[in-house]
Each structure stands twice: as structure tokens, then as C-alpha cells.
PDB file of C-alpha atoms and ligand atoms in Angstrom:
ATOM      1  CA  UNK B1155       0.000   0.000   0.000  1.00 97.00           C
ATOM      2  CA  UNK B1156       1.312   3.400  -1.116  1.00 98.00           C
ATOM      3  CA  UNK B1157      -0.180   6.538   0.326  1.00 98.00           C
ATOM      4  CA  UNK B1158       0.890  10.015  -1.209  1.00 98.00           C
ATOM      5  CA  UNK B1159       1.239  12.024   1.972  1.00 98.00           C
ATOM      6  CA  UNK B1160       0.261  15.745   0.911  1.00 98.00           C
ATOM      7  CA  UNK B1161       0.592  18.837   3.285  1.00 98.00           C
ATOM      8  CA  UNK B1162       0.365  22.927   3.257  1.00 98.00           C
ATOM      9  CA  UNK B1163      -1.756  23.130  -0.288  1.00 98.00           C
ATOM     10  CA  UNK B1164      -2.684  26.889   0.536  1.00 98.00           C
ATOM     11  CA  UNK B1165      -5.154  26.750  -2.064  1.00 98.00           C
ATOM     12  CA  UNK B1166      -2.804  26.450  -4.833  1.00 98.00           C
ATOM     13  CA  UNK B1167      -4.896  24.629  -7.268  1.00 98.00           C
ATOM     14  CA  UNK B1168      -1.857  24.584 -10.319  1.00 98.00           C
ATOM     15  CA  UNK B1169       0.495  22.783  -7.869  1.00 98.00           C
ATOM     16  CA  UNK B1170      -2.052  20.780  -6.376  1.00 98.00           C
ATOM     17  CA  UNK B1171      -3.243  19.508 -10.051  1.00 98.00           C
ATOM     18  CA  UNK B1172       0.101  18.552 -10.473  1.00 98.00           C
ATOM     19  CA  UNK B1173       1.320  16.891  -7.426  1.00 98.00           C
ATOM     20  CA  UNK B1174      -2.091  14.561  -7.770  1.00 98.00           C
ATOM     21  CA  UNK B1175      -0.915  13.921 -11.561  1.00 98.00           C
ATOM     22  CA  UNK B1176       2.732  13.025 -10.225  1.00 98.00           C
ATOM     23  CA  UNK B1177       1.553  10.477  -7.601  1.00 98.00           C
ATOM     24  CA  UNK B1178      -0.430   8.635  -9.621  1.00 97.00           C
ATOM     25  CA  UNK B1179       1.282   5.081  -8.253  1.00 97.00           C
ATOM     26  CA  UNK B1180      -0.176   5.775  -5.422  1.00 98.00           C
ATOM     27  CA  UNK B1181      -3.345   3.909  -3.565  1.00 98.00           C
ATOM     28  CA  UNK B1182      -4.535   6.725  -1.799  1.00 98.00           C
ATOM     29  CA  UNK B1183      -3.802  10.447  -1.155  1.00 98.00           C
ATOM     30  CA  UNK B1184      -3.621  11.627   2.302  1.00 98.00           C
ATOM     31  CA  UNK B1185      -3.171  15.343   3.095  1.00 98.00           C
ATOM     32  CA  UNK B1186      -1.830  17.119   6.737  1.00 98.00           C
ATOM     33  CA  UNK B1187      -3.715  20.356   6.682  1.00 98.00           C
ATOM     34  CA  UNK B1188      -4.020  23.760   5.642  1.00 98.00           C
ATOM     35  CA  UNK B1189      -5.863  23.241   2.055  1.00 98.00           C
ATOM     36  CA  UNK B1190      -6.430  27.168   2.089  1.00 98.00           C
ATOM     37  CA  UNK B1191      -5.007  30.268   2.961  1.00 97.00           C
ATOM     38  CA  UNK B1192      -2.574  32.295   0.588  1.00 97.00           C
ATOM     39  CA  UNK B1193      -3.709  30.937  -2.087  1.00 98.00           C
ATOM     40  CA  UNK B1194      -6.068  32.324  -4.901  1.00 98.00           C
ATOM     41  CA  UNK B1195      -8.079  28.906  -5.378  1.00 98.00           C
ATOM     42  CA  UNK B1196      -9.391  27.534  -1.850  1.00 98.00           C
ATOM     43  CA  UNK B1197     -12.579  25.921  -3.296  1.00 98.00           C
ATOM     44  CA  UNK B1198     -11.568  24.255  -5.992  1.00 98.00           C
ATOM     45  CA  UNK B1199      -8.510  22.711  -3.799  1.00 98.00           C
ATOM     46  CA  UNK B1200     -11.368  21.534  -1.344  1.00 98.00           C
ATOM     47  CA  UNK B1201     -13.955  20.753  -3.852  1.00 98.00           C
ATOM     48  CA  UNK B1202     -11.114  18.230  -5.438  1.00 98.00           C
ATOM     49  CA  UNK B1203     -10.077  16.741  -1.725  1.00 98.00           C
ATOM     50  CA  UNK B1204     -13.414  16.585  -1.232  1.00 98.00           C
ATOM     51  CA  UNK B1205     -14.526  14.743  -4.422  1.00 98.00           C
ATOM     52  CA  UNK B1206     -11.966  11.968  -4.064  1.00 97.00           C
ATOM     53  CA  UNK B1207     -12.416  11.946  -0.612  1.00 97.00           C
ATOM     54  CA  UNK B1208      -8.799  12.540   0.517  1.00 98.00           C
ATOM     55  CA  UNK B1209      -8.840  12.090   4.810  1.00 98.00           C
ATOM     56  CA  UNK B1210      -7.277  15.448   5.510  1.00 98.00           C
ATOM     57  CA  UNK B1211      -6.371  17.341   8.652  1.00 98.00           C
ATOM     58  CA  UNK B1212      -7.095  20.655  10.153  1.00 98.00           C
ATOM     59  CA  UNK B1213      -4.360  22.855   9.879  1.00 98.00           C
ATOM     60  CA  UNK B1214      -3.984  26.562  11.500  1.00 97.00           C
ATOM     61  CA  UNK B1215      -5.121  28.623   8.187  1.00 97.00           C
ATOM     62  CA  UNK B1216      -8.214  25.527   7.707  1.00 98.00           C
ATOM     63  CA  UNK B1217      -9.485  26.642  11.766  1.00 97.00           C
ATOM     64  CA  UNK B1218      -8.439  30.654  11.255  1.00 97.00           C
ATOM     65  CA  UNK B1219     -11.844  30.060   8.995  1.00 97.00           C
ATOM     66  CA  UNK B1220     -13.743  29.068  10.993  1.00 96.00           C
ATOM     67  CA  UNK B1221     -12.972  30.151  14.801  1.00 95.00           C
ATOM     68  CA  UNK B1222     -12.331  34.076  14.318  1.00 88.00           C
ATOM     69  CA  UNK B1223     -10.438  34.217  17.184  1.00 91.00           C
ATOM     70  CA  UNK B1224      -7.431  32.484  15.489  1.00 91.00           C
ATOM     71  CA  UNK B1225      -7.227  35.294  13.454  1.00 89.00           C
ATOM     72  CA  UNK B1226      -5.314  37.245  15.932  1.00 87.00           C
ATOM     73  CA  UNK B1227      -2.213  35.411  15.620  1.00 88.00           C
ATOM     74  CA  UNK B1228      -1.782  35.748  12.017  1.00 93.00           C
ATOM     75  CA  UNK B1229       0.317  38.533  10.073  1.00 93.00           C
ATOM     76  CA  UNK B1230      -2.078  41.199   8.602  1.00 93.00           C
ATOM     77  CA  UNK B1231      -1.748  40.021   5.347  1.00 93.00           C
ATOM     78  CA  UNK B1232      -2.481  36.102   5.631  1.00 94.00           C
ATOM     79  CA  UNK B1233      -5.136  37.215   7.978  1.00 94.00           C
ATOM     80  CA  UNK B1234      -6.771  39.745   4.660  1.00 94.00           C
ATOM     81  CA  UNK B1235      -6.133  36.653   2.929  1.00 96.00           C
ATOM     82  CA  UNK B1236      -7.872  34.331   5.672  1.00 97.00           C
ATOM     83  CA  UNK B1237     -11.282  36.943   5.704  1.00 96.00           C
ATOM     84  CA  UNK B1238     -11.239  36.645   1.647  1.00 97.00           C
ATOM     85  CA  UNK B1239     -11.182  33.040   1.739  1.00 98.00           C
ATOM     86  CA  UNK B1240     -13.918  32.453   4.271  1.00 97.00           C
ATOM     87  CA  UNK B1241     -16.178  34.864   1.507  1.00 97.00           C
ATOM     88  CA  UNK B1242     -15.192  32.622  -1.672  1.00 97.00           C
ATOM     89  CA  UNK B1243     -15.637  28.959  -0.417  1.00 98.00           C
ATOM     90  CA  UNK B1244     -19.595  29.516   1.076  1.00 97.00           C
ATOM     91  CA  UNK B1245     -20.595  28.206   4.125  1.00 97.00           C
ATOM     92  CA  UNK B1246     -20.726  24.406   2.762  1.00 98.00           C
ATOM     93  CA  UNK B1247     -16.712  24.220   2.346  1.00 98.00           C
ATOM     94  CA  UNK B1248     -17.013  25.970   5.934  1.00 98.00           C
ATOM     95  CA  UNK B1249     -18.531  23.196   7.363  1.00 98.00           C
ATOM     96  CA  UNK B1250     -16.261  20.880   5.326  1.00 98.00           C
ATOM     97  CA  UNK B1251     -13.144  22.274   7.392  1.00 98.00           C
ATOM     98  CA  UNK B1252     -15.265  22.808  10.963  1.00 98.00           C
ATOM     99  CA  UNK B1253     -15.205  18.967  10.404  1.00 98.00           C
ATOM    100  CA  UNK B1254     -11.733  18.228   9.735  1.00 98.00           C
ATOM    101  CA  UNK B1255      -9.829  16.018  12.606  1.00 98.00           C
ATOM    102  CA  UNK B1256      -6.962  17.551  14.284  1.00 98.00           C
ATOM    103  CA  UNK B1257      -5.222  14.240  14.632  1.00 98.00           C
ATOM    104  CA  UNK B1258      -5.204  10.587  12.998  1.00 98.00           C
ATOM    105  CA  UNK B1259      -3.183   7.472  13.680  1.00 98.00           C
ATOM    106  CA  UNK B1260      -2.982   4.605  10.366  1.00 98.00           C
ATOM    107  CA  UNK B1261      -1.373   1.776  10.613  1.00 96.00           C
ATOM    108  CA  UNK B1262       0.299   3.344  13.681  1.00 96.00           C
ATOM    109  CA  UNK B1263       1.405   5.891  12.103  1.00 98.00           C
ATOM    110  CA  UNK B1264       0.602   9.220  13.853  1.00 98.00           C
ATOM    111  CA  UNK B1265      -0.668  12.052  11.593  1.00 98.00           C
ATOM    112  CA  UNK B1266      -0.934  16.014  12.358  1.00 98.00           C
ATOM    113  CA  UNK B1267      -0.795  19.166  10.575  1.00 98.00           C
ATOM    114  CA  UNK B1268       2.005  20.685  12.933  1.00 98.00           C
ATOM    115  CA  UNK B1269       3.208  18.559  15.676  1.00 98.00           C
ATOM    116  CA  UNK B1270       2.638  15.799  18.359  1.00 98.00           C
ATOM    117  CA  UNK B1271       2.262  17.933  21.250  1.00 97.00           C
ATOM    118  CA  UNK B1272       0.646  20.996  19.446  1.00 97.00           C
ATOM    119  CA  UNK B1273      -1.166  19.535  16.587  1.00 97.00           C
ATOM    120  CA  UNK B1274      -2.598  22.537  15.065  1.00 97.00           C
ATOM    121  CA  UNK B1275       0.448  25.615  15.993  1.00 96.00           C
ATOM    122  CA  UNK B1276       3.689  24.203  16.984  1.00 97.00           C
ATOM    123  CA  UNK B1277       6.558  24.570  14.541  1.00 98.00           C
ATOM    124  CA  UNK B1278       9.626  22.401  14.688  1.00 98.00           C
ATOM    125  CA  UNK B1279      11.582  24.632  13.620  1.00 97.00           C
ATOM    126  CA  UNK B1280      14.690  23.119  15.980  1.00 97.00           C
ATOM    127  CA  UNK B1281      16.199  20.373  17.876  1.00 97.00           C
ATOM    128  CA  UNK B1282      14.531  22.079  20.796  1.00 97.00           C
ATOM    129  CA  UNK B1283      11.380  21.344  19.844  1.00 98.00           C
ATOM    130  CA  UNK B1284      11.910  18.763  17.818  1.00 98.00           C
ATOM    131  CA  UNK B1285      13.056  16.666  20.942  1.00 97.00           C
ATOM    132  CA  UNK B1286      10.337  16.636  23.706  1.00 97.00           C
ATOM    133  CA  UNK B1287       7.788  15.475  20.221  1.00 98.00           C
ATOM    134  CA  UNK B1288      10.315  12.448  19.039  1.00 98.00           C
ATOM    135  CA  UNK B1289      10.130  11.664  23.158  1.00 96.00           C
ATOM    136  CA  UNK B1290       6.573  11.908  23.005  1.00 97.00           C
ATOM    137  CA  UNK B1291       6.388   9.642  19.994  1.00 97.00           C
ATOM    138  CA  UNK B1292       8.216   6.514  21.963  1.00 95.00           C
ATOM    139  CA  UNK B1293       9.611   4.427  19.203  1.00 95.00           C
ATOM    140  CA  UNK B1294       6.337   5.567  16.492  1.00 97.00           C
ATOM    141  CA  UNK B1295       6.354   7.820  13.632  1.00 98.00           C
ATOM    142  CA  UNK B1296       4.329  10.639  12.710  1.00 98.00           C
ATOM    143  CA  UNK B1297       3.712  12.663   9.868  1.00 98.00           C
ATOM    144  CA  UNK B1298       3.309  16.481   9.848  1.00 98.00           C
ATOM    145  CA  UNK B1299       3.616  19.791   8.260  1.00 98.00           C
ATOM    146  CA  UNK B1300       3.242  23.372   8.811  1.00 98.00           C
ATOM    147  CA  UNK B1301       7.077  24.607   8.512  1.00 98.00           C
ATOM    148  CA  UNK B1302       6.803  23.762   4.833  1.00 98.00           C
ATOM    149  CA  UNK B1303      10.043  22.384   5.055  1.00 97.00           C
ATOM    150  CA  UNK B1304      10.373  18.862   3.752  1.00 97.00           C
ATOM    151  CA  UNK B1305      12.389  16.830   5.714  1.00 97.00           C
ATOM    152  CA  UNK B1306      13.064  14.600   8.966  1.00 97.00           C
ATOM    153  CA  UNK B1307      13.585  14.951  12.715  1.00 98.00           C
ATOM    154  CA  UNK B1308      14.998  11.419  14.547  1.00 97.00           C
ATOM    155  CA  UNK B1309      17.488  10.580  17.384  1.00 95.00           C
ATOM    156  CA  UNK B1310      20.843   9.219  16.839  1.00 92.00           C
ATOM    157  CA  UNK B1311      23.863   8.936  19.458  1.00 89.00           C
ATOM    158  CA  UNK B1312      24.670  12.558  19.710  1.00 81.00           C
ATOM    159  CA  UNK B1313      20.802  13.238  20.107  1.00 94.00           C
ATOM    160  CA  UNK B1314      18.236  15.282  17.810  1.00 97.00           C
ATOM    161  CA  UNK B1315      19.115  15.666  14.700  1.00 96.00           C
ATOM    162  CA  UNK B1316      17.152  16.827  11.200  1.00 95.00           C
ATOM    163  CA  UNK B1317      17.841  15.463   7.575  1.00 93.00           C
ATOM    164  CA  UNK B1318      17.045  17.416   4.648  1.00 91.00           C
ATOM    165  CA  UNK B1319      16.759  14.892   2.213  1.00 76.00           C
ATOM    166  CA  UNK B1320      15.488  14.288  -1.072  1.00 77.00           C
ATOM    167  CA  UNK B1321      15.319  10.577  -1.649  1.00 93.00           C
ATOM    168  CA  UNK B1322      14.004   7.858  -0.007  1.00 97.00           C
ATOM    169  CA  UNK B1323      14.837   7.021   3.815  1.00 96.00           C
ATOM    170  CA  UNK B1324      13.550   4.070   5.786  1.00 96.00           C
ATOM    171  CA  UNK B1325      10.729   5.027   8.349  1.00 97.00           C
ATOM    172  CA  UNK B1326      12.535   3.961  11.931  1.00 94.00           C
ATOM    173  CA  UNK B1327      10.722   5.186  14.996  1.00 94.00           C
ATOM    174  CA  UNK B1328      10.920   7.440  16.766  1.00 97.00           C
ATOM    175  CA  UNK B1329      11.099  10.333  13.683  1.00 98.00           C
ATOM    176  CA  UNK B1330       9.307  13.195  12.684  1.00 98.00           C
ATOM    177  CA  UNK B1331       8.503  13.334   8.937  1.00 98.00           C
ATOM    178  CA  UNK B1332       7.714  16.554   6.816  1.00 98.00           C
ATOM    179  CA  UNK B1333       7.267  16.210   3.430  1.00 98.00           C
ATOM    180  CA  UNK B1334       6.841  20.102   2.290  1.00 98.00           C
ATOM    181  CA  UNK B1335       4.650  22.193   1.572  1.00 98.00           C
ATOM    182  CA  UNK B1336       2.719  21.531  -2.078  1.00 98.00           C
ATOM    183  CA  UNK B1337       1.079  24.945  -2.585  1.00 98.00           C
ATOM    184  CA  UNK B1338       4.450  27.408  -0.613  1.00 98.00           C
ATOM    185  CA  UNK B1339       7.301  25.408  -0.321  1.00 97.00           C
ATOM    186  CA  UNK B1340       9.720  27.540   2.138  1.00 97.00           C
ATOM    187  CA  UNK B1341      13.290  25.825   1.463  1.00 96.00           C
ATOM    188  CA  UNK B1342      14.526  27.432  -1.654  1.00 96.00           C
ATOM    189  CA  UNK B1343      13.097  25.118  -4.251  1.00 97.00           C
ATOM    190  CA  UNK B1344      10.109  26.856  -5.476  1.00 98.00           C
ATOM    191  CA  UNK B1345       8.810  23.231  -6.922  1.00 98.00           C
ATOM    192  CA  UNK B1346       5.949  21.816  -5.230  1.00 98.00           C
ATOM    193  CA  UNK B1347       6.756  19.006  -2.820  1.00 98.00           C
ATOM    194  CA  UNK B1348       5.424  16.250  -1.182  1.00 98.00           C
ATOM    195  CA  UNK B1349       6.056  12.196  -0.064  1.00 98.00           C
ATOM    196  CA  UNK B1350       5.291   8.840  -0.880  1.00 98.00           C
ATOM    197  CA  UNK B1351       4.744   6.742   2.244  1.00 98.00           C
ATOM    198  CA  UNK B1352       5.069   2.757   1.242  1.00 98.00           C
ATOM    199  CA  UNK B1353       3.791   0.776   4.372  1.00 98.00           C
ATOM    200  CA  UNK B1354       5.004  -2.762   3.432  1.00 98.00           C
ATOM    201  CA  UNK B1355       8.881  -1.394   2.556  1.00 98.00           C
ATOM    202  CA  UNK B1356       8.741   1.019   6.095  1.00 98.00           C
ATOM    203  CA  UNK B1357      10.028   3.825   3.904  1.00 98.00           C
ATOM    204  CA  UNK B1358       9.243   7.747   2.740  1.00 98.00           C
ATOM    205  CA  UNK B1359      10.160   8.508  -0.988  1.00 98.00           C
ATOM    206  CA  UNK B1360      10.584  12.744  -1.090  1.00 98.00           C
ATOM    207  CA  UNK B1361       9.577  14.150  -4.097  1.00 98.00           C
ATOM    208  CA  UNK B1362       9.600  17.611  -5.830  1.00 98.00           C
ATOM    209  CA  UNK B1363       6.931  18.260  -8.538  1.00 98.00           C
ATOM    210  CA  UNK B1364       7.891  21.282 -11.160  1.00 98.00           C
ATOM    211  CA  UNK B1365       3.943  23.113 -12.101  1.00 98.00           C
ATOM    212  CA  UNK B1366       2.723  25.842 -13.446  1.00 98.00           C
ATOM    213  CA  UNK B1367       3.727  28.661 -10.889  1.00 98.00           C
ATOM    214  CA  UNK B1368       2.870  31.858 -13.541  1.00 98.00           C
ATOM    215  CA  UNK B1369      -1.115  30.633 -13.633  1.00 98.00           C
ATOM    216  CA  UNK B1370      -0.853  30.638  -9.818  1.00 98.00           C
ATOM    217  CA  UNK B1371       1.078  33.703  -9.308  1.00 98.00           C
ATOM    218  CA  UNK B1372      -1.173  35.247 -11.977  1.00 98.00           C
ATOM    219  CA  UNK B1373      -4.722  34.247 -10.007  1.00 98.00           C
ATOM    220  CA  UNK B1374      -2.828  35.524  -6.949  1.00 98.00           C
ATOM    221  CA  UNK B1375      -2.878  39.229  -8.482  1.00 98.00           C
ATOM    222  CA  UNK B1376      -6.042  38.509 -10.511  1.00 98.00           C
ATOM    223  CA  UNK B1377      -7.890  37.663  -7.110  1.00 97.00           C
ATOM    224  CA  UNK B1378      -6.526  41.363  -5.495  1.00 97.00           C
ATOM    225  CA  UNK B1379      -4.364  39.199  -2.807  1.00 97.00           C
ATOM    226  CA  UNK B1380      -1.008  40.630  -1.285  1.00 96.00           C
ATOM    227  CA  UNK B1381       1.474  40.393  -4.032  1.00 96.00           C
ATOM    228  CA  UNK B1382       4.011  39.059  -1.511  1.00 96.00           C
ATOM    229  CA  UNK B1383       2.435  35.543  -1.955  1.00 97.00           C
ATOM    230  CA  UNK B1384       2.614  35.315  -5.479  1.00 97.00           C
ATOM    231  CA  UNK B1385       6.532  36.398  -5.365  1.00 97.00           C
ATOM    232  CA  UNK B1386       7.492  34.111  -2.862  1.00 96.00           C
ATOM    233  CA  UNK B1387       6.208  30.696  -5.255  1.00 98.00           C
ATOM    234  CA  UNK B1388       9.155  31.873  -7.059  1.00 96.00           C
ATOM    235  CA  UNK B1389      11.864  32.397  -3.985  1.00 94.00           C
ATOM    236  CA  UNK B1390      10.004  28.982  -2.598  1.00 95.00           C
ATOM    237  CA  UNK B1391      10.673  30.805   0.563  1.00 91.00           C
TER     238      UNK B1391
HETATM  239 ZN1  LIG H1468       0.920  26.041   5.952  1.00 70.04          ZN
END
């Protein structure tokens, strides 16, 4: 069984479309959160989810749309963008993310949106945090996003450390497994990226995903959002 673990779509429908074309060995799609926000296309990234029936997390930018209160924590920008988004998906793709999970565990494999402890806000963004969630984990893995970062957090003799890798690595617990963001990748490589998870082998396959960036950047500006978002698809940063 192969799942195609996507995270951090940000209603980016042009690298979405591609990533789902690119994973097409895949049995079934499974995505970490945050399906909207910065993005110019949040329904028709939830409408697709939706329609194939992807199990999908809640990430922060998913709840900021439907608990105002989150709002507050966000940059002025991604919160404009946040208050936009909540007016173009309708009240039906509002319910749709009220009713996302916060947390799943398949085939005993823990899945979040940002990390064990914190499943909704916590970046590991360091060893420091990194460490008390790979304690908290025992000997499991888990699955999560929200740095955008693709990646892996895991203990060996000198304590926590972090691969960037892209390639495959076997899955040994405990570890901490990002596989980037699909719709604002943040490490440089403006491609869209994401992972394929085979159960049977115990291993993570990262994967980058080159896709049509100008149509995104383009219904960025068309769609009156902060031009900031559509630049940064090009810095992936
Ligand atoms: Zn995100």
C-alpha cells in the first residue's frame, strides 16, 4: 500500500493539479492540513479533496476560517487573505473544514498538521522542539507539516538531529517526517513538494513536482491578494 502524503496546499490549485498527476502510483492520497489560505483557489482545492475523498487534517489557516479568534495570531496580510477566503468557499466548504480532525493514527502511524504535542500551531523549527515530540512519539512515527520544510527529525547517538533529504529514507521510529509544503514550499526550491509513504517497505520517498507557478502567481494578483504571496512561489521561501 502506497499513500501520497500531501501537506500545506494553501489553495494552490496549479500545484495541487500537479502533485495529484505526479503520484499517480499511489493507492490513496492523504493530506496534513491547511488546504487554504494564501492561495487564490481555496474551493476548488477543497472541492477536489473533497470529491476523491482525501482524509485530511485541520491545519492553522483551515481553523483561522472558521474560529475568528485564530485570526489574531496571524500577520495582517495572511489574515486579509484568511477573511477573503472564508467569503469565496460559502458556508458548505465551511462546514467541510469545521469537520476536519486535528489528529489521525494509520497503521500506527501518527498524523498532524504541525506537531505531536501541538497539533494545530507548533513549529519544529529546531532540535529544541523537535526533541520533547520524538520523546513523546516513543519508538512511532508521525507525519506532519506546517514549517513547509520537507524533511526529517529522529534521534541518533549525539541526540536530535534533522535530515534534509530528497530521496528515499527508511521510516525507523521514533522520527518526525515533513514532506513540504505543495502549494508554498519555504526551502529554496520553489517546486511543489510532497512524499510517498510505502507501508510494506517502512520507507518515505521525497519528491519535488515542477507546475505551473505563472497561472498561480497570476490568479494571486487577478484575485486582489497581497502580491508578496505570489513572489514568494518563485523564492520557494
Ligand atoms: Zn501552511
Amino acid at each position: 500500500m502506497k499513500f501520497a502524503v500531501l501537506s500545506d496546499i494553501h489553495a494552490n490549485w496549479q500545484a495541487l493539479e500537479a502533485v495529484l498527476e505526479h503520484s499517480h502510483d499511489a493507492d490513496q492520497i492523504l493530506c496534513l492540513g491547511d488546504a487554504v489560505g494564501y492561495g487564490a483557489e481555496p474551493a476548488r482545492c477543497i472541492d477536489e479533496l473533497a470529491r476523491r475523498g482525501v482524509p485530511t487534517l485541520v491545519g492553522n489557516h483551515d481553523r483561522a476560517c472558521t474560529d475568528r479568534d485564530i485570526l489574531e495570531w496571524f500577520n495582517a496580510e495572511a489574515a486579509d487573505v484568511i477573511r477573503w477566503t472564508i467569503e469565496q468557499v460559502g458556508p458548505d466548504r465551511l462546514t467541510w473544514l469545521k469537520g476536519l480532525p486535528e489528529h489521525s493514527v494509520l497503521n500506527d502511524v501518527l498524523l498532524v498538521h504541525a506537531s505531536p504535542r501541538d497539533p494545530i500551531y507548533e513549529y519544529i523549527v529546531d532540535a529544541s522542539i523537535a526533541g520533547p515530540n520524538l520523546e513523546l512519539l516513543e519508538d512511532r512515527v508521525c507525519f506532519h507539516g506546517h514549517t513547509h520544510v520537507p524533511g526529517y527529525w529522529y534521534l541518533d547517538s549525539g541526540g536530535v538531529a534533522h535530515n534534509y533529504w530528497l530521496g528515499t529514507t527508511r521510516l525507523h521510529g521514533p522520527v518526525l517526517v515533513n514532506p513540504g509544503s505543495v502549494g508554498q514550499p519555504r526551502d529554496g526550491n520553489p517546486d511543489a513538494s510532497y512524499g510517498i509513504w510505502d507501508v510494506e517497505a517502512a520507507t518515505f520517498e521525497f519528491r519535488r513536482v515542477p507546475y505551473d507557478r505563472e497561472s498561480a502567481k497570476q490568479a494571486i494578483l487577478a484575485a486582489g491578494l497581497p502580491e508578496r504571496f505570489a513572489a514568494r512561489l518563485d523564492a520557494g521561501r
